[in-house]
PDB file of C-alpha atoms and ligand atoms in Angstrom:
ATOM      1  CA  MET A 411      26.979  76.571 -89.454  1.00 71.00           C
ATOM      2  CA  THR A 412      25.580  78.851 -86.788  1.00 92.00           C
ATOM      3  CA  LEU A 413      25.329  77.760 -83.199  1.00 98.00           C
ATOM      4  CA  PRO A 414      23.373  79.463 -80.429  1.00 98.00           C
ATOM      5  CA  PRO A 415      25.421  81.929 -78.320  1.00 98.00           C
ATOM      6  CA  GLY A 416      28.050  80.396 -76.035  1.00 98.00           C
ATOM      7  CA  GLN A 417      27.890  76.874 -77.563  1.00 98.00           C
ATOM      8  CA  LYS A 418      30.787  74.792 -78.933  1.00 98.00           C
ATOM      9  CA  VAL A 419      30.586  71.768 -81.232  1.00 98.00           C
ATOM     10  CA  VAL A 420      31.417  68.470 -79.552  1.00 97.00           C
ATOM     11  CA  ASP A 421      32.629  65.342 -81.362  1.00 94.00           C
ATOM     12  CA  GLY A 422      29.809  62.870 -81.820  1.00 95.00           C
ATOM     13  CA  PHE A 423      26.915  62.806 -79.380  1.00 98.00           C
ATOM     14  CA  PRO A 424      28.054  62.008 -75.833  1.00 98.00           C
ATOM     15  CA  ARG A 425      25.895  60.432 -73.157  1.00 98.00           C
ATOM     16  CA  PHE A 426      25.400  63.221 -70.598  1.00 98.00           C
ATOM     17  CA  GLY A 427      23.077  63.913 -67.720  1.00 97.00           C
ATOM     18  CA  LYS A 428      22.108  64.072 -64.094  1.00 96.00           C
ATOM     19  CA  HIS A 429      22.227  60.283 -64.131  1.00 96.00           C
ATOM     20  CA  LEU A 430      26.043  60.721 -64.055  1.00 97.00           C
ATOM     21  CA  GLN A 431      27.698  57.273 -63.982  1.00 97.00           C
ATOM     22  CA  HIS A 432      24.488  55.318 -63.359  1.00 97.00           C
ATOM     23  CA  PRO A 433      23.550  52.995 -66.208  1.00 97.00           C
ATOM     24  CA  ALA A 434      20.308  53.645 -68.066  1.00 98.00           C
ATOM     25  CA  PRO A 435      17.148  52.116 -66.585  1.00 98.00           C
ATOM     26  CA  PRO A 436      16.127  48.828 -68.241  1.00 97.00           C
ATOM     27  CA  VAL A 437      13.526  49.137 -70.985  1.00 97.00           C
ATOM     28  CA  PRO A 438      10.260  47.458 -69.921  1.00 97.00           C
ATOM     29  CA  ALA A 439       8.998  44.623 -72.128  1.00 96.00           C
ATOM     30  CA  ASP A 440       5.908  46.626 -73.073  1.00 96.00           C
ATOM     31  CA  PRO A 441       6.837  50.262 -72.462  1.00 98.00           C
ATOM     32  CA  THR A 442       4.092  52.782 -71.743  1.00 98.00           C
ATOM     33  CA  ILE A 443       3.713  56.512 -71.166  1.00 98.00           C
ATOM     34  CA  GLU A 444       1.303  57.418 -68.376  1.00 98.00           C
ATOM     35  CA  ILE A 445      -0.482  60.680 -69.089  1.00 98.00           C
ATOM     36  CA  GLY A 446      -2.149  62.551 -66.252  1.00 97.00           C
ATOM     37  CA  GLY A 447      -2.759  65.875 -64.545  1.00 96.00           C
ATOM     38  CA  ALA A 448      -5.684  68.046 -65.661  1.00 95.00           C
ATOM     39  CA  LEU A 449      -7.411  65.199 -67.534  1.00 96.00           C
ATOM     40  CA  THR A 450     -10.846  63.800 -66.721  1.00 96.00           C
ATOM     41  CA  GLU A 451      -9.024  60.495 -66.249  1.00 94.00           C
ATOM     42  CA  PRO A 452      -5.380  59.487 -66.634  1.00 96.00           C
ATOM     43  CA  ILE A 453      -4.504  57.409 -69.688  1.00 96.00           C
ATOM     44  CA  THR A 454      -1.810  54.901 -70.486  1.00 97.00           C
ATOM     45  CA  LEU A 455      -0.314  55.143 -73.915  1.00 97.00           C
ATOM     46  CA  CYS A 456       1.595  52.111 -75.138  1.00 97.00           C
ATOM     47  CA  VAL A 457       4.778  53.223 -76.816  1.00 95.00           C
ATOM     48  CA  ALA A 458       3.737  50.857 -79.630  1.00 92.00           C
ATOM     49  CA  ASP A 459       0.554  53.002 -80.099  1.00 91.00           C
ATOM     50  CA  LEU A 460       2.729  55.927 -81.128  1.00 91.00           C
ATOM     51  CA  ALA A 461       3.104  54.137 -84.466  1.00 86.00           C
ATOM     52  CA  THR A 462      -0.513  55.082 -85.240  1.00 91.00           C
ATOM     53  CA  LEU A 463       0.412  58.785 -85.260  1.00 96.00           C
ATOM     54  CA  PRO A 464       2.066  60.456 -88.274  1.00 97.00           C
ATOM     55  CA  ARG A 465       5.843  59.934 -88.368  1.00 97.00           C
ATOM     56  CA  VAL A 466       8.079  62.996 -88.346  1.00 98.00           C
ATOM     57  CA  GLU A 467      11.748  63.259 -89.401  1.00 98.00           C
ATOM     58  CA  LEU A 468      13.785  66.173 -88.128  1.00 98.00           C
ATOM     59  CA  LYS A 469      17.404  67.162 -88.773  1.00 98.00           C
ATOM     60  CA  ALA A 470      18.452  69.130 -85.709  1.00 98.00           C
ATOM     61  CA  ASP A 471      21.298  69.966 -83.354  1.00 98.00           C
ATOM     62  CA  PHE A 472      21.268  69.182 -79.619  1.00 98.00           C
ATOM     63  CA  HIS A 473      22.435  71.882 -77.217  1.00 98.00           C
ATOM     64  CA  CYS A 474      23.381  71.162 -73.605  1.00 98.00           C
ATOM     65  CA  VAL A 475      23.200  74.020 -71.124  1.00 98.00           C
ATOM     66  CA  ALA A 476      26.793  73.236 -70.085  1.00 98.00           C
ATOM     67  CA  GLY A 477      27.864  74.522 -73.511  1.00 98.00           C
ATOM     68  CA  TRP A 478      28.366  71.575 -75.879  1.00 98.00           C
ATOM     69  CA  SER A 479      26.348  71.057 -79.028  1.00 98.00           C
ATOM     70  CA  ALA A 480      25.995  67.866 -81.069  1.00 98.00           C
ATOM     71  CA  THR A 481      25.229  68.809 -84.648  1.00 98.00           C
ATOM     72  CA  ASN A 482      23.365  67.282 -87.576  1.00 98.00           C
ATOM     73  CA  LEU A 483      21.396  64.613 -85.797  1.00 98.00           C
ATOM     74  CA  LEU A 484      18.521  62.913 -87.567  1.00 98.00           C
ATOM     75  CA  TRP A 485      15.591  62.379 -85.218  1.00 98.00           C
ATOM     76  CA  GLU A 486      12.426  60.401 -85.901  1.00 98.00           C
ATOM     77  CA  GLY A 487       9.284  60.087 -83.868  1.00 98.00           C
ATOM     78  CA  VAL A 488       5.919  61.754 -83.450  1.00 98.00           C
ATOM     79  CA  SER A 489       5.073  65.386 -82.866  1.00 98.00           C
ATOM     80  CA  LEU A 490       4.082  66.159 -79.283  1.00 98.00           C
ATOM     81  CA  GLN A 491       1.699  68.776 -80.676  1.00 98.00           C
ATOM     82  CA  THR A 492      -0.104  66.121 -82.744  1.00 98.00           C
ATOM     83  CA  LEU A 493      -0.319  63.793 -79.753  1.00 98.00           C
ATOM     84  CA  TYR A 494      -1.717  66.638 -77.653  1.00 98.00           C
ATOM     85  CA  ARG A 495      -4.327  67.778 -80.178  1.00 97.00           C
ATOM     86  CA  THR A 496      -5.566  64.281 -81.021  1.00 96.00           C
ATOM     87  CA  ARG A 497      -5.308  62.358 -77.741  1.00 95.00           C
ATOM     88  CA  ILE A 498      -5.034  64.809 -74.846  1.00 96.00           C
ATOM     89  CA  GLU A 499      -7.183  67.839 -75.669  1.00 96.00           C
ATOM     90  CA  PRO A 500     -10.372  65.751 -75.964  1.00 96.00           C
ATOM     91  CA  LEU A 501      -9.745  64.415 -72.439  1.00 97.00           C
ATOM     92  CA  LEU A 502      -9.108  67.729 -70.674  1.00 96.00           C
ATOM     93  CA  ALA A 503     -11.307  68.343 -67.668  1.00 91.00           C
ATOM     94  CA  PRO A 504     -14.028  70.900 -68.535  1.00 92.00           C
ATOM     95  CA  GLY A 505     -12.658  74.437 -68.272  1.00 93.00           C
ATOM     96  CA  ALA A 506      -9.094  73.238 -67.679  1.00 93.00           C
ATOM     97  CA  ALA A 507      -6.501  75.300 -69.568  1.00 96.00           C
ATOM     98  CA  PRO A 508      -3.096  73.692 -69.006  1.00 98.00           C
ATOM     99  CA  THR A 509      -0.115  76.069 -68.859  1.00 98.00           C
ATOM    100  CA  HIS A 510       2.691  73.618 -68.068  1.00 98.00           C
ATOM    101  CA  ALA A 511       3.749  70.095 -68.937  1.00 98.00           C
ATOM    102  CA  LEU A 512       5.893  67.813 -66.801  1.00 98.00           C
ATOM    103  CA  PHE A 513       7.948  65.005 -68.324  1.00 98.00           C
ATOM    104  CA  GLU A 514       9.357  62.151 -66.258  1.00 98.00           C
ATOM    105  CA  GLY A 515      11.883  59.464 -67.139  1.00 98.00           C
ATOM    106  CA  LEU A 516      12.215  55.883 -65.878  1.00 98.00           C
ATOM    107  CA  ASP A 517      15.233  57.083 -63.836  1.00 97.00           C
ATOM    108  CA  GLY A 518      13.093  59.660 -61.996  1.00 96.00           C
ATOM    109  CA  PHE A 519      14.485  62.622 -63.964  1.00 96.00           C
ATOM    110  CA  ARG A 520      11.919  65.384 -64.556  1.00 96.00           C
ATOM    111  CA  SER A 521      11.587  68.423 -66.776  1.00 97.00           C
ATOM    112  CA  ILE A 522       8.925  71.116 -66.548  1.00 97.00           C
ATOM    113  CA  VAL A 523       8.013  73.082 -69.641  1.00 97.00           C
ATOM    114  CA  LEU A 524       5.591  75.874 -70.532  1.00 98.00           C
ATOM    115  CA  LEU A 525       2.833  74.302 -72.601  1.00 98.00           C
ATOM    116  CA  GLU A 526       3.452  76.855 -75.336  1.00 98.00           C
ATOM    117  CA  ASP A 527       7.080  75.685 -75.613  1.00 98.00           C
ATOM    118  CA  ALA A 528       6.124  72.007 -75.441  1.00 98.00           C
ATOM    119  CA  LEU A 529       3.668  72.507 -78.318  1.00 98.00           C
ATOM    120  CA  ALA A 530       6.214  74.134 -80.651  1.00 98.00           C
ATOM    121  CA  ASP A 531       6.252  72.544 -84.118  1.00 98.00           C
ATOM    122  CA  ASP A 532       9.636  70.872 -83.640  1.00 98.00           C
ATOM    123  CA  VAL A 533       9.097  69.112 -80.292  1.00 98.00           C
ATOM    124  CA  LEU A 534       9.094  65.332 -80.689  1.00 98.00           C
ATOM    125  CA  ILE A 535       8.641  62.168 -78.765  1.00 98.00           C
ATOM    126  CA  ALA A 536      11.589  60.525 -80.471  1.00 98.00           C
ATOM    127  CA  ASP A 537      12.122  56.790 -80.868  1.00 97.00           C
ATOM    128  CA  ARG A 538      14.854  56.777 -83.543  1.00 97.00           C
ATOM    129  CA  LEU A 539      18.154  58.605 -83.903  1.00 98.00           C
ATOM    130  CA  ASN A 540      20.345  58.547 -87.001  1.00 98.00           C
ATOM    131  CA  ARG A 541      18.207  55.808 -88.586  1.00 98.00           C
ATOM    132  CA  LYS A 542      18.501  53.417 -85.626  1.00 98.00           C
ATOM    133  CA  PRO A 543      16.229  52.752 -82.659  1.00 97.00           C
ATOM    134  CA  LEU A 544      17.145  55.102 -79.822  1.00 97.00           C
ATOM    135  CA  ASP A 545      19.795  53.395 -77.669  1.00 98.00           C
ATOM    136  CA  SER A 546      19.918  53.437 -73.890  1.00 97.00           C
ATOM    137  CA  ASP A 547      22.614  56.146 -73.824  1.00 98.00           C
ATOM    138  CA  HIS A 548      20.249  58.549 -75.531  1.00 98.00           C
ATOM    139  CA  GLY A 549      16.973  57.624 -73.873  1.00 98.00           C
ATOM    140  CA  ALA A 550      15.535  54.246 -74.929  1.00 98.00           C
ATOM    141  CA  PRO A 551      12.782  53.447 -75.531  1.00 98.00           C
ATOM    142  CA  VAL A 552      11.565  57.030 -76.213  1.00 98.00           C
ATOM    143  CA  ARG A 553      12.601  60.523 -75.164  1.00 98.00           C
ATOM    144  CA  LEU A 554      11.405  64.056 -75.485  1.00 98.00           C
ATOM    145  CA  PHE A 555      13.421  66.135 -77.940  1.00 99.00           C
ATOM    146  CA  SER A 556      13.003  69.910 -77.993  1.00 98.00           C
ATOM    147  CA  PRO A 557      15.690  71.382 -80.258  1.00 98.00           C
ATOM    148  CA  GLY A 558      15.000  75.017 -79.321  1.00 98.00           C
ATOM    149  CA  GLN A 559      15.618  74.403 -75.621  1.00 98.00           C
ATOM    150  CA  TYR A 560      18.645  73.241 -73.640  1.00 98.00           C
ATOM    151  CA  GLY A 561      19.087  69.504 -73.292  1.00 98.00           C
ATOM    152  CA  PHE A 562      17.797  69.258 -69.715  1.00 97.00           C
ATOM    153  CA  ILE A 563      14.293  69.788 -71.106  1.00 98.00           C
ATOM    154  CA  SER A 564      14.633  66.693 -73.320  1.00 98.00           C
ATOM    155  CA  THR A 565      13.802  63.975 -70.780  1.00 98.00           C
ATOM    156  CA  LYS A 566      15.183  60.562 -71.736  1.00 98.00           C
ATOM    157  CA  HIS A 567      13.480  57.207 -71.010  1.00 98.00           C
ATOM    158  CA  LEU A 568      10.123  59.019 -71.030  1.00 98.00           C
ATOM    159  CA  CYS A 569       7.445  57.175 -69.033  1.00 98.00           C
ATOM    160  CA  ARG A 570       5.091  59.888 -67.760  1.00 98.00           C
ATOM    161  CA  ILE A 571       3.641  63.223 -68.923  1.00 98.00           C
ATOM    162  CA  GLU A 572       1.456  65.495 -66.785  1.00 98.00           C
ATOM    163  CA  PHE A 573      -0.438  68.591 -67.904  1.00 98.00           C
ATOM    164  CA  HIS A 574      -0.886  71.260 -65.218  1.00 97.00           C
ATOM    165  CA  THR A 575      -2.888  74.468 -64.920  1.00 97.00           C
ATOM    166  CA  SER A 576      -0.122  76.200 -62.916  1.00 96.00           C
ATOM    167  CA  GLU A 577       3.629  75.716 -62.544  1.00 94.00           C
ATOM    168  CA  PRO A 578       4.156  72.379 -60.759  1.00 92.00           C
ATOM    169  CA  LEU A 579       6.531  72.331 -57.815  1.00 84.00           C
ATOM    170  CA  GLY A 580       9.682  70.329 -58.129  1.00 71.00           C
ATOM    171  CA  ARG A 581      12.109  72.510 -60.012  1.00 64.00           C
ATOM    172  CA  ASP A 582      15.102  72.899 -57.731  1.00 61.00           C
ATOM    173  CA  ARG A 583      14.837  76.677 -57.486  1.00 59.00           C
ATOM    174  CA  TRP A 584      17.443  77.077 -54.789  1.00 65.00           C
ATOM    175  CA  SER A 585      20.197  75.094 -56.420  1.00 74.00           C
ATOM    176  CA  PRO A 586      23.057  77.366 -57.500  1.00 75.00           C
ATOM    177  CA  LEU A 587      22.416  75.940 -60.970  1.00 82.00           C
ATOM    178  CA  ALA A 588      18.717  76.898 -60.915  1.00 90.00           C
ATOM    179  CA  GLU A 589      17.404  76.074 -64.353  1.00 92.00           C
ATOM    180  CA  ASP A 590      15.723  78.664 -66.499  1.00 95.00           C
ATOM    181  CA  PRO A 591      12.038  77.731 -66.837  1.00 94.00           C
ATOM    182  CA  ARG A 592      12.056  78.364 -70.622  1.00 97.00           C
ATOM    183  CA  ALA A 593      15.633  77.373 -71.419  1.00 98.00           C
ATOM    184  CA  ARG A 594      15.505  78.734 -74.969  1.00 98.00           C
ATOM    185  CA  VAL A 595      18.914  78.276 -76.590  1.00 98.00           C
ATOM    186  CA  TRP A 596      18.855  81.293 -78.921  1.00 98.00           C
ATOM    187  CA  GLN A 597      17.999  83.577 -75.989  1.00 98.00           C
ATOM    188  CA  GLU A 598      20.745  81.903 -73.922  1.00 98.00           C
ATOM    189  CA  GLU A 599      18.304  81.249 -71.077  1.00 98.00           C
ATOM    190  CA  ARG A 600      20.677  79.031 -69.086  1.00 97.00           C
ATOM    191  CA  HIS A 601      19.965  80.137 -65.552  1.00 96.00           C
ATOM    192  CA  ARG A 602      16.791  81.133 -63.743  1.00 93.00           C
ATOM    193  CA  TYR A 603      18.240  84.292 -62.214  1.00 94.00           C
ATOM    194  CA  LEU A 604      21.651  85.039 -63.771  1.00 95.00           C
ATOM    195  CA  PRO A 605      22.418  86.112 -67.347  1.00 96.00           C
ATOM    196  CA  GLY A 606      23.470  83.216 -69.593  1.00 97.00           C
ATOM    197  CA  ARG A 607      26.730  84.892 -70.616  1.00 97.00           C
ATOM    198  CA  LEU A 608      27.784  85.231 -66.999  1.00 97.00           C
ATOM    199  CA  VAL A 609      27.325  81.573 -66.092  1.00 97.00           C
ATOM    200  CA  ARG A 610      28.996  80.193 -69.247  1.00 97.00           C
ATOM    201  CA  PRO A 611      32.393  79.523 -67.611  1.00 97.00           C
ATOM    202  CA  ILE A 612      30.858  77.777 -64.587  1.00 95.00           C
ATOM    203  CA  TYR A 613      28.759  75.475 -66.755  1.00 96.00           C
ATOM    204  CA  HIS A 614      31.665  74.910 -69.092  1.00 97.00           C
ATOM    205  CA  ALA A 615      33.831  73.565 -66.280  1.00 97.00           C
ATOM    206  CA  LEU A 616      31.205  70.862 -65.695  1.00 96.00           C
ATOM    207  CA  ILE A 617      31.413  69.349 -69.168  1.00 98.00           C
ATOM    208  CA  ARG A 618      34.538  67.239 -68.658  1.00 97.00           C
ATOM    209  CA  PRO A 619      33.646  65.621 -65.336  1.00 98.00           C
ATOM    210  CA  ILE A 620      29.992  64.996 -66.209  1.00 97.00           C
ATOM    211  CA  ARG A 621      30.932  63.598 -69.595  1.00 97.00           C
ATOM    212  CA  ALA A 622      33.549  61.275 -68.098  1.00 97.00           C
ATOM    213  CA  LEU A 623      31.163  60.023 -65.418  1.00 98.00           C
ATOM    214  CA  SER A 624      28.303  59.562 -67.891  1.00 98.00           C
ATOM    215  CA  ALA A 625      30.569  57.525 -70.195  1.00 97.00           C
ATOM    216  CA  ARG A 626      31.181  55.076 -67.336  1.00 97.00           C
ATOM    217  CA  GLY A 627      27.511  54.131 -67.290  1.00 97.00           C
ATOM    218  CA  SER A 628      27.358  53.931 -71.068  1.00 96.00           C
ATOM    219  CA  HIS A 629      26.303  50.694 -72.736  1.00 84.00           C
ATOM    220  CA  THR A 630      28.605  51.409 -75.685  1.00 74.00           C
ATOM    221  CA  PRO A 631      32.309  51.744 -74.921  1.00 55.00           C
ATOM    222  CA  PRO A 632      33.650  55.083 -76.224  1.00 50.00           C
ATOM    223  CA  ASN A 633      35.551  54.764 -79.512  1.00 48.00           C
TER     224      ASN A 633
HETATM  225  N1  MTE B 486      15.971  60.650 -67.935  1.00 59.94           N
HETATM  226  C1  MTE B 486      16.943  61.566 -68.062  1.00 59.94           C
HETATM  227  N2  MTE B 486      16.842  62.453 -69.056  1.00 59.94           N
HETATM  228  C2  MTE B 486      17.798  63.404 -69.223  1.00 59.94           C
HETATM  229  C3  MTE B 486      18.888  63.520 -68.325  1.00 59.94           C
HETATM  230  C4  MTE B 486      18.950  62.572 -67.258  1.00 59.94           C
HETATM  231  O1  MTE B 486      19.878  62.573 -66.422  1.00 59.94           O
HETATM  232  N3  MTE B 486      17.977  61.603 -67.169  1.00 59.94           N
HETATM  233  N4  MTE B 486      19.823  64.517 -68.508  1.00 59.94           N
HETATM  234  C5  MTE B 486      19.434  65.669 -69.344  1.00 59.94           C
HETATM  235  C6  MTE B 486      20.565  66.496 -69.760  1.00 59.94           C
HETATM  236  S1  MTE B 486      21.184  67.597 -68.637  1.00 59.94           S
HETATM  237  C7  MTE B 486      21.042  66.462 -71.049  1.00 59.94           C
HETATM  238  S2  MTE B 486      22.234  67.539 -71.612  1.00 59.94           S
HETATM  239  C8  MTE B 486      20.542  65.472 -72.029  1.00 59.94           C
HETATM  240  C9  MTE B 486      21.682  64.638 -72.589  1.00 59.94           C
HETATM  241  O2  MTE B 486      21.200  63.767 -73.566  1.00 59.94           O
HETATM  242  P1  MTE B 486      22.159  62.627 -74.147  1.00 59.94           P
HETATM  243  O3  MTE B 486      22.630  61.770 -73.017  1.00 59.94           O
HETATM  244  O4  MTE B 486      21.344  61.912 -75.166  1.00 59.94           O
HETATM  245  O5  MTE B 486      23.342  63.355 -74.764  1.00 59.94           O
HETATM  246  O6  MTE B 486      19.573  64.596 -71.482  1.00 59.94           O
HETATM  247  C10 MTE B 486      18.677  65.211 -70.584  1.00 59.94           C
HETATM  248  N5  MTE B 486      17.656  64.258 -70.262  1.00 59.94           N
HETATM  249 MO1   MO B 487      22.522  69.138 -70.000  1.00 59.94          MO
END
């Protein structure tokens, strides 16, 4: 098995994230994804409507920028590219050519992605993991999953998508852990300004504390 540079296999698939110890946000009774930005009018997509799009199954690994990888996960959901071509493109404002997409979770987490990366063949809005509905640790009711990019792109508890014609503000550029805007795992694009190899040890030191904190907010006790 080959992993991207600087990654190590982790046991299982830990809950991990900027949410730290906070429990996952409750799943609304009738979850929706608001879609806005460069559209003639914003739309609300019921998560249940996703069932009308073709289902996709994808065996893929999950790579966190801190350096752990969870391998051999079976994801199910719909292709973001299909959603975009069928539901979004027809609604674009005349002349609008989006370059970026923004994804937001029910916990306020955001990721910003180049449209070209978001429309890669393997990017999903996932609602099932390993043949079960996505649980709250991993992003219920639905999450983005982009296997070719570090995990911070894959927004959990997805409730809003915006398409923009320039890079939206909001990435924390000045944080010492400034995220790479493309975050491609095979290119080791961990950091916006520093080479991936160089920051490996710093990120690595974060795995234990973030993992321990995240487990505290988990709905499933660790086994
Ligand atoms: N809504 C939300 N999505 C998120 C995060 C978060 O804190 N909140 N953390 C990101 C990070 S840094 C990682 S590595 C992955 C972890 O996904 P997991 O908890 O399913 O392992 O979720 C990403 N998506
Ligand atoms: Mo991460």
